[in-house]
């Protein structure tokens, strides 16, 4: 096992990596607050403290972290893929989203 990722809320579709040097093809253990554990194979290089998708997210789909909607997928995101500004459009600080 290469590292651990934490999924904080039941609604989250991303988890935060807590390991250095996570790279393409490595497996991380995703843990949640209930003690559930699952394995996800990582796609790409993931920096410490950054997010991976714990399930596929379709283009236009909401990205949830801490149970909150933090952004919208700008393209399809596969399970295990790095989720960041290259495939996420932030919803924070925008006046054109009805949820604020």
JSON list of C-alpha atoms in Angstrom, two decimals:
[
{"chain": "A", "resi": 1, "resn": "UNK", "atom": "CA", "xyz": [0.00, 0.00, 0.00]},
{"chain": "A", "resi": 2, "resn": "UNK", "atom": "CA", "xyz": [1.32, 3.38, -0.97]},
{"chain": "A", "resi": 3, "resn": "UNK", "atom": "CA", "xyz": [-0.64, 5.66, 1.32]},
{"chain": "A", "resi": 4, "resn": "UNK", "atom": "CA", "xyz": [-3.87, 6.75, 2.90]},
{"chain": "A", "resi": 5, "resn": "UNK", "atom": "CA", "xyz": [-6.63, 9.06, 1.70]},
{"chain": "A", "resi": 6, "resn": "UNK", "atom": "CA", "xyz": [-9.40, 10.37, 3.95]},
{"chain": "A", "resi": 7, "resn": "UNK", "atom": "CA", "xyz": [-13.02, 10.80, 2.91]},
{"chain": "A", "resi": 8, "resn": "UNK", "atom": "CA", "xyz": [-14.52, 13.08, 5.56]},
{"chain": "A", "resi": 9, "resn": "UNK", "atom": "CA", "xyz": [-18.27, 13.05, 4.78]},
{"chain": "A", "resi": 10, "resn": "UNK", "atom": "CA", "xyz": [-20.62, 10.39, 3.44]},
{"chain": "A", "resi": 11, "resn": "UNK", "atom": "CA", "xyz": [-21.59, 12.62, 0.48]},
{"chain": "A", "resi": 12, "resn": "UNK", "atom": "CA", "xyz": [-17.96, 13.29, -0.55]},
{"chain": "A", "resi": 13, "resn": "UNK", "atom": "CA", "xyz": [-16.84, 12.04, -3.95]},
{"chain": "A", "resi": 14, "resn": "UNK", "atom": "CA", "xyz": [-13.21, 13.03, -3.30]},
{"chain": "A", "resi": 15, "resn": "UNK", "atom": "CA", "xyz": [-10.70, 12.07, -0.63]},
{"chain": "A", "resi": 16, "resn": "UNK", "atom": "CA", "xyz": [-7.54, 13.84, 0.53]},
{"chain": "A", "resi": 17, "resn": "UNK", "atom": "CA", "xyz": [-4.18, 12.10, 0.12]},
{"chain": "A", "resi": 18, "resn": "UNK", "atom": "CA", "xyz": [-1.98, 11.93, 3.23]},
{"chain": "A", "resi": 19, "resn": "UNK", "atom": "CA", "xyz": [1.24, 10.53, 1.79]},
{"chain": "A", "resi": 20, "resn": "UNK", "atom": "CA", "xyz": [4.24, 11.83, -0.16]},
{"chain": "A", "resi": 21, "resn": "UNK", "atom": "CA", "xyz": [5.21, 10.62, -3.61]},
{"chain": "A", "resi": 22, "resn": "UNK", "atom": "CA", "xyz": [1.90, 9.10, -4.71]},
{"chain": "A", "resi": 23, "resn": "UNK", "atom": "CA", "xyz": [2.22, 8.33, -8.41]},
{"chain": "A", "resi": 24, "resn": "UNK", "atom": "CA", "xyz": [0.40, 6.74, -11.30]},
{"chain": "A", "resi": 25, "resn": "UNK", "atom": "CA", "xyz": [-0.65, 3.14, -10.71]},
{"chain": "A", "resi": 26, "resn": "UNK", "atom": "CA", "xyz": [-0.09, 3.12, -6.95]},
{"chain": "A", "resi": 27, "resn": "UNK", "atom": "CA", "xyz": [-2.88, 2.03, -4.62]},
{"chain": "A", "resi": 28, "resn": "UNK", "atom": "CA", "xyz": [-4.10, 4.08, -1.69]},
{"chain": "A", "resi": 29, "resn": "UNK", "atom": "CA", "xyz": [-6.40, 3.05, 1.11]},
{"chain": "A", "resi": 30, "resn": "UNK", "atom": "CA", "xyz": [-9.43, 5.35, 1.37]},
{"chain": "A", "resi": 31, "resn": "UNK", "atom": "CA", "xyz": [-10.81, 5.59, 4.91]},
{"chain": "A", "resi": 32, "resn": "UNK", "atom": "CA", "xyz": [-13.95, 7.29, 6.16]},
{"chain": "A", "resi": 33, "resn": "UNK", "atom": "CA", "xyz": [-15.11, 8.42, 9.61]},
{"chain": "A", "resi": 34, "resn": "UNK", "atom": "CA", "xyz": [-17.14, 5.23, 10.11]},
{"chain": "A", "resi": 35, "resn": "UNK", "atom": "CA", "xyz": [-14.04, 3.10, 9.79]},
{"chain": "A", "resi": 36, "resn": "UNK", "atom": "CA", "xyz": [-14.86, 1.85, 6.29]},
{"chain": "A", "resi": 37, "resn": "UNK", "atom": "CA", "xyz": [-11.88, 1.21, 4.06]},
{"chain": "A", "resi": 38, "resn": "UNK", "atom": "CA", "xyz": [-11.47, 0.70, 0.36]},
{"chain": "A", "resi": 39, "resn": "UNK", "atom": "CA", "xyz": [-8.65, 0.63, -2.13]},
{"chain": "A", "resi": 40, "resn": "UNK", "atom": "CA", "xyz": [-8.31, 3.04, -5.06]},
{"chain": "A", "resi": 41, "resn": "UNK", "atom": "CA", "xyz": [-5.68, 2.94, -7.80]},
{"chain": "A", "resi": 42, "resn": "UNK", "atom": "CA", "xyz": [-4.29, 6.41, -8.47]},
{"chain": "A", "resi": 43, "resn": "UNK", "atom": "CA", "xyz": [-4.06, 7.95, -11.92]},
{"chain": "A", "resi": 44, "resn": "UNK", "atom": "CA", "xyz": [-1.32, 10.57, -12.20]},
{"chain": "A", "resi": 45, "resn": "UNK", "atom": "CA", "xyz": [0.95, 12.22, -9.65]},
{"chain": "A", "resi": 46, "resn": "UNK", "atom": "CA", "xyz": [-0.89, 13.38, -6.52]},
{"chain": "A", "resi": 47, "resn": "UNK", "atom": "CA", "xyz": [0.76, 15.90, -4.16]},
{"chain": "A", "resi": 48, "resn": "UNK", "atom": "CA", "xyz": [0.39, 15.50, -0.39]},
{"chain": "A", "resi": 49, "resn": "UNK", "atom": "CA", "xyz": [-2.87, 17.05, 0.84]},
{"chain": "A", "resi": 50, "resn": "UNK", "atom": "CA", "xyz": [-4.54, 17.07, -2.57]},
{"chain": "A", "resi": 51, "resn": "UNK", "atom": "CA", "xyz": [-7.71, 15.32, -3.74]},
{"chain": "A", "resi": 52, "resn": "UNK", "atom": "CA", "xyz": [-8.50, 12.18, -5.71]},
{"chain": "A", "resi": 53, "resn": "UNK", "atom": "CA", "xyz": [-11.88, 11.08, -6.99]},
{"chain": "A", "resi": 54, "resn": "UNK", "atom": "CA", "xyz": [-13.26, 8.13, -5.02]},
{"chain": "A", "resi": 55, "resn": "UNK", "atom": "CA", "xyz": [-15.87, 7.48, -7.73]},
{"chain": "A", "resi": 56, "resn": "UNK", "atom": "CA", "xyz": [-16.23, 8.56, -11.34]},
{"chain": "A", "resi": 57, "resn": "UNK", "atom": "CA", "xyz": [-17.48, 12.15, -11.71]},
{"chain": "A", "resi": 58, "resn": "UNK", "atom": "CA", "xyz": [-19.15, 13.18, -14.96]},
{"chain": "A", "resi": 59, "resn": "UNK", "atom": "CA", "xyz": [-18.45, 16.48, -16.69]},
{"chain": "A", "resi": 60, "resn": "UNK", "atom": "CA", "xyz": [-20.77, 19.04, -15.10]},
{"chain": "A", "resi": 61, "resn": "UNK", "atom": "CA", "xyz": [-21.10, 16.94, -11.95]},
{"chain": "A", "resi": 62, "resn": "UNK", "atom": "CA", "xyz": [-20.70, 18.44, -8.51]},
{"chain": "A", "resi": 63, "resn": "UNK", "atom": "CA", "xyz": [-17.50, 17.81, -6.59]},
{"chain": "A", "resi": 64, "resn": "UNK", "atom": "CA", "xyz": [-18.10, 17.39, -2.86]},
{"chain": "A", "resi": 65, "resn": "UNK", "atom": "CA", "xyz": [-15.60, 17.65, -0.01]},
{"chain": "A", "resi": 66, "resn": "UNK", "atom": "CA", "xyz": [-16.48, 17.88, 3.70]},
{"chain": "A", "resi": 67, "resn": "UNK", "atom": "CA", "xyz": [-20.10, 17.36, 2.60]},
{"chain": "A", "resi": 68, "resn": "UNK", "atom": "CA", "xyz": [-20.03, 20.69, 0.75]},
{"chain": "A", "resi": 69, "resn": "UNK", "atom": "CA", "xyz": [-20.21, 21.39, -2.97]},
{"chain": "A", "resi": 70, "resn": "UNK", "atom": "CA", "xyz": [-16.81, 22.87, -3.79]},
{"chain": "A", "resi": 71, "resn": "UNK", "atom": "CA", "xyz": [-16.86, 22.83, -7.57]},
{"chain": "A", "resi": 72, "resn": "UNK", "atom": "CA", "xyz": [-18.04, 21.44, -10.86]},
{"chain": "A", "resi": 73, "resn": "UNK", "atom": "CA", "xyz": [-16.14, 18.94, -13.00]},
{"chain": "A", "resi": 74, "resn": "UNK", "atom": "CA", "xyz": [-14.98, 20.58, -16.24]},
{"chain": "A", "resi": 75, "resn": "UNK", "atom": "CA", "xyz": [-14.50, 17.15, -17.81]},
{"chain": "A", "resi": 76, "resn": "UNK", "atom": "CA", "xyz": [-15.12, 13.52, -16.93]},
{"chain": "A", "resi": 77, "resn": "UNK", "atom": "CA", "xyz": [-12.98, 12.47, -13.96]},
{"chain": "A", "resi": 78, "resn": "UNK", "atom": "CA", "xyz": [-12.15, 8.81, -13.42]},
{"chain": "A", "resi": 79, "resn": "UNK", "atom": "CA", "xyz": [-11.96, 7.12, -10.02]},
{"chain": "A", "resi": 80, "resn": "UNK", "atom": "CA", "xyz": [-8.45, 7.62, -8.61]},
{"chain": "A", "resi": 81, "resn": "UNK", "atom": "CA", "xyz": [-7.73, 10.67, -10.74]},
{"chain": "A", "resi": 82, "resn": "UNK", "atom": "CA", "xyz": [-6.23, 13.87, -9.32]},
{"chain": "A", "resi": 83, "resn": "UNK", "atom": "CA", "xyz": [-8.96, 16.50, -8.75]},
{"chain": "A", "resi": 84, "resn": "UNK", "atom": "CA", "xyz": [-7.67, 20.06, -8.94]},
{"chain": "A", "resi": 85, "resn": "UNK", "atom": "CA", "xyz": [-7.91, 23.25, -11.03]},
{"chain": "A", "resi": 86, "resn": "UNK", "atom": "CA", "xyz": [-7.23, 21.39, -14.30]},
{"chain": "A", "resi": 87, "resn": "UNK", "atom": "CA", "xyz": [-10.56, 19.53, -14.06]},
{"chain": "A", "resi": 88, "resn": "UNK", "atom": "CA", "xyz": [-12.55, 21.50, -11.44]},
{"chain": "A", "resi": 89, "resn": "UNK", "atom": "CA", "xyz": [-14.25, 24.89, -11.72]},
{"chain": "A", "resi": 90, "resn": "UNK", "atom": "CA", "xyz": [-14.53, 26.33, -8.21]},
{"chain": "A", "resi": 91, "resn": "UNK", "atom": "CA", "xyz": [-17.94, 27.37, -6.92]},
{"chain": "A", "resi": 92, "resn": "UNK", "atom": "CA", "xyz": [-16.53, 29.48, -4.10]},
{"chain": "A", "resi": 93, "resn": "UNK", "atom": "CA", "xyz": [-16.70, 33.24, -4.37]},
{"chain": "A", "resi": 94, "resn": "UNK", "atom": "CA", "xyz": [-18.87, 33.14, -7.49]},
{"chain": "A", "resi": 95, "resn": "UNK", "atom": "CA", "xyz": [-22.06, 35.13, -7.68]},
{"chain": "A", "resi": 96, "resn": "UNK", "atom": "CA", "xyz": [-23.57, 33.11, -10.52]},
{"chain": "A", "resi": 97, "resn": "UNK", "atom": "CA", "xyz": [-24.32, 29.95, -8.50]},
{"chain": "A", "resi": 98, "resn": "UNK", "atom": "CA", "xyz": [-27.70, 29.71, -6.81]},
{"chain": "A", "resi": 99, "resn": "UNK", "atom": "CA", "xyz": [-26.29, 27.83, -3.82]},
{"chain": "A", "resi": 100, "resn": "UNK", "atom": "CA", "xyz": [-24.48, 30.82, -2.30]}
]
